[in-house]
Amino acid sequence: MTAEERQRRTAAADELCATAYADLGGPETGVALVAVGGYGRGELAPHSDLDVVLVHDAGLELGELAEKLWYPLWDSGAKLDHSVRSLDECIAAGEADLRVALGMLDARHLAGDPNLTLRLRTHMLGSWRREARQKLPGFHELVRSRHAITGELAHVSVPDLKEAEGGLRDATALKALVATWLVDVPHVDVERCRQALLDTRDVAHDIAGRASDRITPEMWGQMAGPLGLEDARAVQVHVRDLGRRLTHISRLTWHRVDQVIARPASLRGARKPDLVGIAPGLAVSSGEVVLAQGAKPESDPFLLLRAAAEAAERALPLSPATAARLLRACPELPTPWPAQARHLLVRLLSAGRPMLPVWETLEETRALQRILPEWDLIRSLPHASVIHRFTVDRHVVETCIEASELIRRVARPDVLMVAALLHDIGKCELGDHSVEGEPIARAVAERIGFTPDEVDLVGMLVRWHLLLSETATTRDPDDPATVQLLLEHVPNPEALSLLVALTEADARAASPQAWTKWRASLVRHLAQRTYAAMLTGASDTEALTVDEPVVEVPAELLEDPSRVHVEVEHHAEGASVTVMSGDRVGLLADAAAMFAVQKTSVNAAKVWTQDPIGISVWETDEQHLDPAVLRTRLESIADGRLDARSRLVRPRPGRLEPTVRVRPEASESATVLEIRMDDRPGVVYLVCATLASLGFSVRSAHVSTLGPQAVDVFYVIEADGSLPAEERAEAAAYAVREALVRTVTLEP
């Protein structure tokens, strides 16, 4: 919907209100019908309310008039948010509630006495300007609280066009800040973004059929046609770029507001800029990094990078005007970069959280294109996986921020930071982003002046940045082949330490669920085993083998192995559940059924035998498990009093057809089955039960959920502990797949 169409819709609503007031013979003086809030700004969305106030001078009673006025508006089908207040009550409400005051700043006359509306607006604006220094800190806190809840329009997976940072609410906040006369904003830019977001919101309302400002994943494609854009990706980039621009302007404006408020009264009238030199060619003025007097950017190719690094390290904004001038004036860096330029880039990347606003300034001024032209490949690129909370570009910045906290763990912080910057650069391509990203990362590393060995290290980290996390969560870390897989791709301890740090930074930047204590412990355990193998030079299976743990078996269980024993050890991330009983084929399936019937998710299971007792340890996210309840469930299943199969194998709708693969490279002592399907309860039970029916035992199970898809890996051996023959392995995979397929009704 265009601005002209919004104006026509607002004019129709204005006429409706004015006509209703006139038909009732409302007073010409002392009473006014006033539009406030969004309607006050004349920005009615298709499903917006008419937010109006019947304002009157003190002493007038308008109860009867108000009742008669609201009914014709309701009868017209308009959604009405209304109130009746005297002028003094409006002023008092605005003084008591900041939100009311902000709504009143946009008061617009509809009918009745225009002088009363003018008095209201004049008083509210005058009060806002007089008390701005006292009210703005509270206003800023309201804005920050909203941002903490809704996230950024430019980066969150399901953005809110109105409430998110960089959304319509922030555009309105910027207008309120300008009304204080303390700061200014680029009005043309703000209004362009605001109108474009209003167009987008109108389309979203039409598609949703209601006043919802959130854009769900399926809506992006539906919005392309009405917005005149090519496809869902184009809509995402368009909307997120608008949010990015408004976010940048808003953050910089609030910083300037804070500087004005903090400025001593004795200096408020000073006209001379307060320049404080900080580095060659650079100074700080009003809390922003700017060019120093006498700076000569035309002869200093490092000045742009130096300005960015200094700003980030000092947690100060880089003035957009300064960044734009440096982009125009600074000479191009030679290829390969001198060591000084590379050092400045690493300083910028290592600055932590303050790097973010500086990076945004470089993006918005297009100065980043000079430093890293490849950035455009992932700018505003949405992630395909729902486990990611940000777009690809913002995720990369967050990875750098997380990696900056880990640089003391590695010998080459510069390599770590550059690898963090480039680890997802291949997501612009359709193939495996790790494979596609490696040559791009190598080219960048070579251009910025790394040596050939360092280029190889950066390339290795980008190519295998998922190897450690995927292997640790989907493979048995105590299987020699698991460590051998790491040894084949990670050349030395230095590279391993870098890979561990990058793995942690990448996961932390993705989402809290991607780096739990349980996942972290798996990664670190595998890394420690790999590091030990590197130090000892172990490469054979026997040297890498780990003995099974020994646990204390209760005496009553040794006396009667048919009994069941369950222990629960709670920890911050959930619980470890140990199940013991007489060793038999099918014990693991019964234990898995126990968890499934209890609706308890399972992350991993490890199984071994301390003759004659079978022992399994299960890792789960559940915080409140009662061992007595679990034992009762397990005994009922083992005795046949509870038919778990009938509960857990009923067909359910699904989007992904189950796949079962034999992974011969994953172990030399077990058949490894990798299963991918929709995440649902009972999968571990069904696999274990199917294998038990064929006479197999499961040595360990590893369950990983990636968005809606579960990736479950089972280490399968014969009942006597031997490695299954190839024909038996294929038979196991076929049987498991057939069992899983029967539980899925594929959605069209």
XYZ file of C-alpha atoms in Angstrom:
748
model
C 0.000 0.000 0.000
C 1.440 3.388 -0.986
C 1.601 6.561 1.097
C -1.164 8.043 -1.081
C -3.451 5.093 -0.320
C -2.737 5.435 3.388
C -3.599 9.128 3.177
C -6.890 8.302 1.461
C -7.724 5.722 4.113
C -6.844 8.167 6.902
C -8.911 10.905 5.238
C -11.904 8.557 5.088
C -11.522 7.764 8.795
C -11.195 11.488 9.578
C -14.378 12.227 7.648
C -16.199 9.419 9.463
C -15.219 10.850 12.866
C -15.992 14.453 11.883
C -19.380 13.479 10.422
C -20.345 11.493 13.528
C -19.408 14.482 15.698
C -21.295 16.949 13.495
C -24.427 14.762 13.289
C -24.655 14.871 17.071
C -24.386 18.648 17.106
C -21.248 18.641 19.172
C -20.157 21.933 20.788
C -18.050 24.265 18.654
C -15.937 25.489 21.590
C -14.418 23.825 24.608
C -14.617 20.323 23.113
C -12.426 18.614 20.481
C -12.199 15.131 19.016
C -8.478 14.366 18.698
C -6.588 11.526 17.006
C -3.581 10.228 18.930
C -1.022 7.420 18.644
C -0.598 5.857 15.202
C -3.872 7.352 14.013
C -2.582 10.731 15.171
C 0.243 10.334 12.679
C -2.211 9.415 9.951
C -0.727 5.914 9.446
C -3.726 3.606 9.560
C -2.862 0.033 8.681
C -5.623 -2.182 7.198
C -6.559 -3.569 10.622
C -5.589 -0.647 12.886
C -7.757 0.861 15.614
C -9.006 4.441 15.526
C -7.322 5.805 18.666
C -9.263 8.979 19.602
C -9.757 11.177 22.663
C -12.697 13.480 23.325
C -10.930 16.421 24.997
C -12.832 19.128 26.857
C -12.285 22.133 29.077
C -12.615 21.598 32.817
C -16.163 21.678 34.177
C -17.921 20.228 31.133
C -19.840 16.945 31.422
C -19.662 14.932 28.182
C -20.879 11.498 29.240
C -24.038 11.585 27.136
C -22.327 13.132 24.102
C -19.513 10.563 24.259
C -21.913 7.622 24.397
C -23.800 8.889 21.384
C -20.519 9.518 19.519
C -18.973 6.069 19.977
C -22.026 4.118 18.745
C -22.060 5.429 15.133
C -18.318 4.762 14.926
C -18.807 1.212 16.146
C -21.746 0.751 13.788
C -19.518 1.771 10.862
C -17.310 -1.255 11.575
C -14.361 0.833 12.761
C -12.174 -0.625 15.511
C -12.246 2.060 18.173
C -9.906 2.774 21.081
C -11.435 5.788 22.841
C -11.379 7.894 25.994
C -12.866 11.121 27.400
C -10.566 13.510 29.268
C -10.372 17.141 30.201
C -7.409 19.123 28.946
C -5.925 19.104 32.460
C -6.408 15.336 32.688
C -4.627 14.833 29.361
C -1.706 16.924 30.566
C -1.566 15.107 33.910
C -1.698 11.707 32.207
C 1.170 12.719 29.935
C 3.268 13.856 32.900
C 2.576 10.612 34.769
C 3.078 8.162 31.900
C 5.810 8.526 29.311
C 3.909 6.359 26.811
C 0.883 8.658 27.009
C 3.097 11.704 26.525
C 4.646 10.186 23.386
C 1.186 9.442 21.962
C 0.057 13.004 22.665
C 3.005 14.444 20.732
C 1.201 13.285 17.576
C -2.231 14.658 18.560
C -4.183 15.634 15.426
C -7.458 17.571 15.235
C -10.527 15.748 13.881
C -13.574 17.792 14.896
C -14.829 20.406 17.357
C -12.735 23.252 18.730
C -9.368 23.427 16.895
C -8.007 25.862 19.485
C -8.361 23.180 22.168
C -6.351 20.712 20.074
C -3.741 23.415 19.466
C -3.500 24.116 23.203
C -3.035 20.404 23.884
C -0.289 20.019 21.266
C 1.473 23.212 22.301
C 1.530 22.226 25.954
C 2.674 18.650 25.311
C 5.469 19.712 22.941
C 6.597 22.506 25.256
C 6.625 20.182 28.242
C 8.498 17.523 26.247
C 11.210 20.028 25.309
C 11.520 21.536 28.774
C 11.761 18.201 30.557
C 13.635 16.262 27.875
C 16.863 15.892 29.864
C 14.927 14.346 32.751
C 12.600 12.156 30.673
C 14.937 10.825 27.996
C 16.844 8.344 30.242
C 13.516 6.697 31.127
C 12.493 6.768 27.481
C 15.767 5.106 26.493
C 15.232 2.378 29.089
C 11.771 1.664 27.627
C 13.339 1.365 24.177
C 16.106 -0.951 25.390
C 13.606 -3.179 27.196
C 11.530 -3.509 24.037
C 14.606 -4.372 21.989
C 15.648 -7.038 24.496
C 12.286 -8.748 24.054
C 11.785 -8.450 20.287
C 15.325 -8.480 18.881
C 16.464 -6.759 15.695
C 14.329 -6.430 12.589
C 17.474 -6.843 10.492
C 18.490 -10.190 11.933
C 15.912 -12.205 13.929
C 14.228 -15.132 12.178
C 10.640 -13.939 12.826
C 10.844 -10.123 12.872
C 8.221 -7.747 14.227
C 7.824 -4.787 11.871
C 6.566 -2.520 14.628
C 8.251 -3.489 17.891
C 11.629 -4.897 16.796
C 14.749 -2.768 16.901
C 14.848 -0.887 13.619
C 11.054 -1.115 13.220
C 8.249 1.417 13.077
C 8.303 2.052 16.811
C 11.918 3.189 16.555
C 11.086 5.490 13.641
C 8.466 7.132 15.879
C 10.986 7.326 18.726
C 13.410 9.157 16.433
C 10.714 11.738 15.656
C 10.191 12.207 19.399
C 13.932 12.709 19.905
C 14.046 15.318 17.166
C 11.106 17.106 18.833
C 13.328 17.714 21.902
C 15.589 19.984 19.768
C 18.603 18.295 21.409
C 19.620 16.143 18.433
C 18.887 15.798 14.753
C 18.608 12.825 12.389
C 18.860 12.336 8.606
C 15.154 13.056 8.058
C 14.952 11.958 4.419
C 16.526 8.607 5.219
C 14.332 7.973 8.243
C 11.141 8.894 6.401
C 12.086 6.729 3.412
C 12.600 3.716 5.665
C 9.438 4.443 7.650
C 7.233 4.697 4.577
C 8.707 1.511 3.119
C 8.070 -0.342 6.407
C 4.498 0.958 6.419
C 4.064 -0.449 2.902
C 5.407 -3.779 4.140
C 3.162 -3.790 7.203
C 0.075 -3.109 5.067
C 0.921 -6.138 2.917
C 1.566 -8.270 6.023
C -1.816 -7.259 7.460
C -3.570 -8.132 4.205
C -1.895 -11.561 4.067
C -2.525 -12.350 7.739
C -6.046 -10.932 7.645
C -5.481 -9.277 11.010
C -3.356 -6.691 12.775
C -0.238 -8.838 13.138
C 3.122 -7.164 12.603
C 5.206 -10.360 12.744
C 6.457 -11.884 9.493
C 6.476 -15.668 9.728
C 8.708 -17.723 7.382
C 5.874 -18.703 5.019
C 4.864 -15.051 4.510
C 8.071 -13.897 2.814
C 7.174 -15.488 -0.522
C 3.565 -14.264 -0.393
C 4.741 -10.676 0.083
C 6.946 -10.586 -3.012
C 4.205 -9.834 -5.558
C 2.412 -7.053 -3.640
C 5.746 -5.376 -2.880
C 6.942 -5.675 -6.481
C 9.934 -7.832 -5.551
C 11.277 -10.954 -7.228
C 10.991 -13.619 -4.521
C 11.075 -14.398 -0.806
C 14.836 -13.788 -0.591
C 14.415 -10.326 -2.162
C 11.680 -9.455 0.342
C 13.878 -10.520 3.255
C 16.820 -8.465 2.039
C 14.561 -5.445 1.425
C 12.934 -5.544 4.866
C 16.125 -6.354 6.745
C 18.056 -3.575 5.004
C 15.372 -1.100 6.091
C 15.659 -2.376 9.656
C 19.444 -2.271 9.464
C 19.415 1.375 8.390
C 16.926 2.483 11.050
C 18.814 0.532 13.723
C 22.056 2.245 12.788
C 20.478 5.705 12.862
C 18.668 4.962 16.115
C 21.747 3.684 17.953
C 23.840 6.634 16.835
C 21.087 9.117 17.762
C 20.657 7.626 21.224
C 24.413 7.787 21.730
C 24.317 11.470 20.849
C 21.379 12.007 23.203
C 23.383 10.417 26.014
C 26.329 12.673 25.199
C 24.128 15.791 25.275
C 22.574 14.815 28.609
C 25.976 14.054 30.142
C 27.520 17.284 28.860
C 28.215 19.710 31.758
C 25.964 22.753 31.872
C 28.990 25.032 31.575
C 29.810 23.586 28.130
C 26.326 23.370 26.636
C 26.634 26.614 24.743
C 30.174 26.006 23.490
C 30.528 26.131 19.726
C 34.139 24.965 19.394
C 34.474 21.183 18.901
C 36.128 19.356 21.814
C 38.766 17.388 19.923
C 40.945 15.000 21.926
C 43.671 13.255 19.940
C 43.836 9.455 20.285
C 45.979 8.183 17.384
C 47.690 9.552 14.281
C 45.030 11.425 12.291
C 42.222 10.628 14.762
C 40.460 12.343 17.638
C 37.375 11.988 19.823
C 34.675 14.653 19.647
C 31.327 14.444 21.490
C 31.984 10.800 22.206
C 32.648 9.803 18.560
C 35.861 8.983 16.697
C 36.484 11.623 14.032
C 39.364 12.977 11.986
C 41.852 15.099 13.875
C 42.754 18.591 12.777
C 45.418 18.408 10.137
C 44.694 14.776 9.269
C 45.719 13.807 5.739
C 43.754 10.694 4.762
C 44.932 11.096 1.147
C 48.399 9.976 2.207
C 47.481 7.373 4.835
C 46.057 4.087 3.444
C 45.752 2.668 6.983
C 43.600 5.451 8.428
C 40.221 3.802 7.753
C 41.239 0.573 9.501
C 42.937 2.535 12.294
C 39.794 4.592 12.888
C 37.630 1.476 13.059
C 40.030 -0.344 15.401
C 40.412 2.645 17.728
C 36.652 3.202 17.893
C 35.945 -0.453 18.669
C 38.677 -0.754 21.295
C 37.477 2.436 23.007
C 33.796 1.358 22.774
C 32.964 4.546 20.867
C 30.981 5.050 17.655
C 32.880 5.749 14.477
C 31.353 8.903 13.027
C 29.543 7.951 9.785
C 30.695 11.199 8.179
C 34.294 10.322 9.057
C 33.944 6.773 7.691
C 32.432 8.103 4.463
C 35.228 10.636 4.012
C 37.923 8.041 4.698
C 36.335 5.768 2.104
C 36.576 8.551 -0.470
C 39.997 9.871 0.472
C 42.180 6.992 1.669
C 44.311 5.276 -0.975
C 43.659 1.618 -1.747
C 45.733 -0.830 0.267
C 48.360 -2.715 -1.744
C 47.935 -6.443 -2.356
C 48.999 -8.291 -0.296
C 48.308 -6.030 2.657
C 51.231 -4.821 4.751
C 51.460 -6.375 8.217
C 50.266 -3.105 9.792
C 46.922 -3.271 7.942
C 46.351 -6.896 8.906
C 47.183 -6.079 12.517
C 44.585 -3.261 12.524
C 41.924 -5.590 11.113
C 42.636 -8.156 13.834
C 42.444 -5.415 16.476
C 39.004 -4.474 15.160
C 37.787 -8.075 15.117
C 39.162 -8.731 18.621
C 37.473 -5.746 20.273
C 34.486 -7.761 21.515
C 30.934 -6.406 21.736
C 31.949 -2.763 20.963
C 32.984 -4.001 17.514
C 29.311 -4.361 16.498
C 28.291 -0.675 16.105
C 31.586 0.129 14.391
C 31.082 -2.736 11.951
C 27.542 -1.470 11.266
C 28.896 1.996 10.474
C 31.388 0.483 8.040
C 28.515 -1.404 6.397
C 26.136 1.555 6.180
C 28.765 3.843 4.672
C 29.954 1.090 2.271
C 33.434 1.428 3.769
C 33.368 -2.292 4.564
C 33.300 -3.023 0.842
C 36.781 -1.484 0.654
C 38.070 -3.694 3.481
C 36.224 -6.929 2.657
C 34.351 -6.874 -0.673
C 33.331 -10.529 -0.117
C 31.025 -9.370 2.697
C 28.313 -8.560 0.150
C 28.044 -12.316 -0.510
C 26.410 -12.872 2.888
C 24.933 -9.461 3.708
C 21.339 -9.892 4.984
C 21.480 -13.556 3.957
C 18.923 -15.602 5.946
C 19.990 -18.844 7.598
C 18.399 -22.050 6.359
C 18.529 -23.635 9.830
C 16.103 -22.542 12.541
C 18.770 -23.192 15.171
C 20.320 -19.859 14.149
C 18.878 -16.750 15.774
C 20.518 -14.292 13.335
C 21.081 -13.766 9.629
C 24.375 -15.099 8.281
C 26.216 -11.767 8.354
C 25.178 -10.940 11.914
C 25.999 -14.509 13.004
C 29.525 -14.025 11.647
C 29.943 -10.795 13.628
C 28.621 -12.533 16.746
C 31.124 -15.360 16.147
C 33.950 -12.813 16.081
C 32.647 -11.312 19.325
C 32.550 -14.746 20.966
C 35.982 -15.667 19.566
C 37.471 -12.487 21.035
C 36.803 -13.974 24.488
C 38.829 -17.086 23.609
C 42.005 -15.623 22.113
C 44.043 -16.330 25.260
C 43.509 -20.060 24.700
C 45.272 -20.133 21.317
C 48.739 -19.417 20.019
C 47.520 -17.594 16.908
C 44.715 -15.163 17.820
C 45.039 -13.460 14.432
C 44.283 -16.696 12.582
C 41.360 -17.447 14.897
C 39.761 -14.032 14.349
C 40.119 -14.119 10.574
C 38.753 -17.678 10.462
C 35.800 -16.568 12.602
C 35.154 -13.741 10.140
C 35.254 -16.076 7.140
C 33.876 -19.371 8.466
C 30.413 -18.959 6.857
C 31.436 -16.979 3.782
C 30.491 -19.983 1.595
C 26.810 -19.809 2.548
C 26.237 -17.610 -0.475
C 26.572 -20.763 -2.600
C 24.169 -23.701 -2.998
C 26.615 -26.469 -2.061
C 28.237 -27.389 1.251
C 29.162 -23.986 2.635
C 32.312 -25.345 4.286
C 33.574 -26.650 0.952
C 32.461 -23.565 -0.984
C 33.885 -21.209 1.612
C 37.405 -22.620 1.773
C 38.717 -21.162 -1.523
C 37.104 -17.797 -0.757
C 38.690 -17.770 2.697
C 42.074 -18.726 1.257
C 41.889 -15.878 -1.266
C 41.020 -13.362 1.447
C 43.757 -14.639 3.781
C 46.320 -14.384 0.988
C 45.135 -10.863 0.063
C 45.442 -9.555 3.626
C 49.044 -10.748 3.827
C 49.122 -14.124 5.573
C 51.991 -16.474 4.705
C 51.250 -19.679 2.743
C 51.272 -21.771 5.954
C 48.870 -19.345 7.605
C 46.627 -19.376 4.546
C 46.512 -23.186 4.799
C 45.555 -22.888 8.468
C 42.722 -20.443 7.754
C 41.508 -22.647 4.910
C 41.563 -25.740 7.136
C 39.548 -23.994 9.856
C 36.903 -22.803 7.407
C 36.687 -26.186 5.654
C 36.359 -28.195 8.864
C 34.761 -25.708 11.268
C 31.785 -28.079 11.769
C 33.838 -31.261 12.060
C 34.457 -31.200 15.802
C 30.887 -30.372 16.869
C 29.258 -32.780 14.415
C 31.625 -35.610 15.264
C 31.384 -35.101 19.020
C 27.578 -35.070 19.044
C 26.929 -37.825 16.513
C 29.816 -40.244 17.053
C 31.100 -42.300 19.960
C 34.039 -40.240 21.261
C 35.636 -43.342 22.767
C 35.676 -45.216 19.470
C 39.207 -45.105 18.002
C 37.808 -44.306 14.551
C 36.271 -41.091 15.916
C 39.650 -39.754 17.012
C 41.195 -41.022 13.793
C 38.721 -38.900 11.806
C 39.972 -35.773 13.595
C 43.601 -36.771 13.071
C 43.035 -37.073 9.321
C 41.918 -33.449 8.955
C 43.568 -31.521 11.808
C 47.349 -31.468 11.329
C 48.737 -30.533 14.757
C 47.896 -29.403 18.315
C 48.016 -25.715 17.354
C 45.399 -26.271 14.648
C 43.306 -28.339 17.071
C 43.277 -25.579 19.691
C 42.154 -23.098 17.029
C 39.425 -25.482 15.854
C 38.164 -25.958 19.419
C 37.958 -22.185 19.951
C 36.237 -21.604 16.603
C 33.777 -24.421 17.313
C 32.802 -22.862 20.645
C 32.527 -19.332 19.226
C 30.426 -20.523 16.278
C 28.035 -22.470 18.508
C 27.665 -19.695 21.092
C 26.867 -17.231 18.309
C 24.218 -19.526 16.813
C 21.943 -19.904 19.855
C 22.049 -20.955 23.512
C 20.802 -24.427 22.509
C 23.822 -24.908 20.249
C 26.337 -24.742 23.119
C 24.945 -26.361 26.231
C 27.205 -27.767 28.932
C 26.480 -31.219 27.592
C 27.542 -30.308 24.036
C 30.569 -28.463 25.350
C 31.644 -31.489 27.395
C 31.375 -33.763 24.344
C 33.476 -31.412 22.212
C 36.124 -30.967 24.891
C 36.312 -34.692 25.639
C 36.876 -35.496 21.972
C 39.403 -32.676 21.649
C 41.329 -33.939 24.680
C 41.473 -37.462 23.264
C 42.635 -36.128 19.906
C 45.236 -33.897 21.546
C 46.560 -36.856 23.552
C 46.798 -38.941 20.380
C 48.748 -36.150 18.683
C 51.205 -35.867 21.561
C 51.803 -39.614 21.808
C 51.824 -40.139 18.060
C 49.224 -42.873 18.464
C 47.652 -43.934 15.211
C 46.704 -47.562 15.692
C 43.343 -48.753 16.962
C 44.735 -50.417 20.087
C 46.520 -47.278 21.235
C 43.365 -45.186 20.861
C 41.045 -47.619 22.630
C 39.517 -46.455 25.918
C 38.590 -48.937 28.627
C 34.965 -48.979 29.692
C 34.257 -47.233 33.013
C 33.723 -49.303 36.141
C 30.765 -48.451 38.351
C 29.640 -49.832 41.685
C 26.801 -52.316 41.205
C 24.324 -52.607 44.112
C 24.662 -55.865 46.042
C 20.980 -56.760 45.663
C 21.346 -56.547 41.862
C 24.322 -58.909 41.904
C 22.261 -61.354 43.995
C 19.254 -61.115 41.647
C 20.204 -59.817 38.139
C 16.559 -59.921 37.048
C 15.920 -56.827 39.146
C 16.191 -53.269 37.800
C 18.172 -50.420 39.318
C 17.887 -46.732 38.257
C 20.020 -43.836 39.508
C 19.570 -40.137 38.602
C 22.307 -37.526 38.912
C 20.972 -34.018 38.283
C 23.147 -31.207 36.913
C 22.673 -27.724 35.448
C 21.871 -28.972 31.935
C 19.550 -31.819 32.903
C 20.401 -35.234 34.312
C 22.478 -38.383 33.843
C 20.418 -41.524 34.341
C 22.160 -44.856 34.994
C 20.157 -48.025 34.332
C 21.389 -51.441 35.535
C 19.950 -54.921 35.167
C 20.979 -58.384 34.137
C 22.646 -58.201 30.735
C 20.326 -59.233 27.905
C 19.472 -58.275 24.345
C 16.640 -55.758 24.459
C 17.562 -54.103 27.767
C 18.532 -50.880 25.987
C 15.241 -50.895 24.047
C 13.279 -51.224 27.299
C 15.216 -48.334 28.837
C 14.616 -46.191 25.734
C 10.903 -47.020 25.958
C 10.955 -45.921 29.603
C 12.159 -42.459 28.591
C 9.795 -42.209 25.616
C 6.716 -43.152 27.647
C 7.817 -40.616 30.256
C 8.094 -38.017 27.423
C 11.709 -37.364 28.352
C 14.084 -36.322 25.570
C 17.359 -38.231 25.274
C 20.633 -36.730 24.052
C 22.955 -39.718 24.269
C 23.290 -43.207 25.683
C 26.318 -45.376 26.359
C 26.119 -49.101 27.081
C 28.598 -51.629 28.469
C 28.654 -54.826 30.486
C 30.125 -55.565 33.887
C 29.359 -59.270 33.931
C 26.686 -60.231 34.546
C 25.175 -56.713 34.662
C 24.230 -54.583 31.683
C 24.783 -50.876 32.334
C 23.593 -47.896 30.336
C 24.056 -44.190 31.051
C 21.598 -41.753 29.453
C 22.024 -38.002 29.085
C 18.802 -35.969 29.080
C 17.682 -32.338 29.260
C 15.033 -33.106 31.889
C 15.675 -31.338 35.203
C 13.188 -33.159 37.460
C 13.398 -36.941 37.105
C 12.344 -39.273 39.895
C 14.366 -42.540 39.879
C 11.508 -44.409 41.611
C 9.054 -43.413 38.861
C 11.539 -44.380 36.143
C 12.238 -47.741 37.785
C 8.504 -48.498 38.021
C 8.078 -47.651 34.335
C 11.002 -49.832 33.334
C 9.834 -52.780 35.399
C 6.368 -52.524 33.849
C 7.852 -52.510 30.346
C 10.260 -55.376 31.052
C 7.487 -57.491 32.620
C 5.125 -56.859 29.707
C 2.569 -55.072 31.900
C 3.061 -51.894 29.841
C 2.933 -52.218 26.045
C 5.298 -49.448 24.994
C 5.215 -50.396 21.314
C 1.486 -49.693 20.960
C 2.043 -46.218 22.409
C 5.148 -45.258 20.470
C 4.857 -46.611 16.941
C 1.549 -45.083 15.873
C 1.870 -43.301 12.510
C 2.221 -39.524 12.812
C 2.406 -36.760 10.186
C 5.934 -35.818 9.151
C 7.803 -33.717 6.613
C 10.938 -35.830 6.206
C 11.057 -39.428 5.043
C 13.380 -41.417 7.334
C 16.811 -42.242 5.943
C 19.149 -44.881 7.378
C 22.790 -45.077 6.282
C 25.584 -47.434 7.216
C 28.745 -45.398 7.917
C 31.628 -47.915 7.598
C 34.281 -45.218 8.043
C 32.966 -44.247 11.493
C 34.175 -47.331 13.386
C 36.265 -50.449 12.955
C 34.643 -52.275 15.863
C 30.927 -51.598 15.299
C 28.385 -51.017 12.539
C 27.374 -47.348 12.668
C 23.830 -46.502 11.594
C 23.043 -42.837 10.945
C 19.317 -42.010 11.000
C 17.744 -38.750 9.883
C 14.052 -37.987 10.256
C 11.594 -35.616 11.940
C 12.319 -35.077 15.597
C 9.774 -37.077 17.594
C 9.583 -39.220 20.746
C 10.166 -42.966 20.590
C 12.768 -43.097 17.793
C 15.534 -44.410 20.052
C 13.183 -47.063 21.425
C 11.996 -48.169 18.003
C 15.540 -48.489 16.642
C 16.777 -50.391 19.700
C 13.741 -52.680 19.700
C 14.117 -53.454 15.992
C 17.804 -54.240 16.383
C 17.129 -56.387 19.446
C 14.584 -58.417 17.497
C 17.370 -59.257 15.021
C 19.786 -60.265 17.779
C 21.910 -57.095 17.723
C 23.130 -55.045 20.678
C 23.547 -51.273 20.699
C 26.877 -50.203 22.182
C 26.077 -46.481 22.209
C 23.540 -44.042 20.850
C 24.003 -40.359 20.082
C 20.992 -38.128 19.494
C 21.264 -34.659 17.954
C 18.456 -32.328 16.919
C 19.160 -29.798 14.157
C 16.047 -27.634 13.905
C 13.114 -29.933 13.089
C 15.390 -32.819 12.045
C 16.828 -35.440 14.365
C 20.196 -37.015 13.512
C 20.559 -40.203 15.565
C 23.655 -42.407 15.413
C 23.762 -45.967 16.773
C 26.865 -48.136 17.261
C 25.648 -51.711 16.656
C 27.425 -54.972 17.508
C 26.466 -58.630 17.569
C 25.198 -60.109 20.836
C 28.645 -61.635 21.459
C 30.354 -58.232 20.967
C 31.763 -58.935 17.504
C 31.565 -56.705 14.440
C 28.525 -57.527 12.255
C 29.268 -58.834 8.790
C 28.459 -56.543 5.850
C 25.283 -58.471 4.980
C 24.088 -58.303 8.574
C 24.799 -54.567 8.703
C 22.743 -53.947 5.571
C 19.946 -56.096 6.964
C 19.963 -54.052 10.163
C 19.760 -50.772 8.218
C 16.900 -52.077 6.063
C 14.902 -53.327 9.045
C 15.326 -50.083 10.973
C 14.272 -47.993 7.984
C 11.177 -50.121 7.391
C 10.207 -49.810 11.042
C 10.626 -46.034 10.998
C 8.791 -45.545 7.693
C 5.723 -47.247 9.153
C 5.526 -44.512 11.803
C 5.505 -41.590 9.362
C 2.652 -40.232 7.262
C 4.398 -37.818 4.934
C 2.727 -34.419 4.630
C 2.066 -33.262 1.044
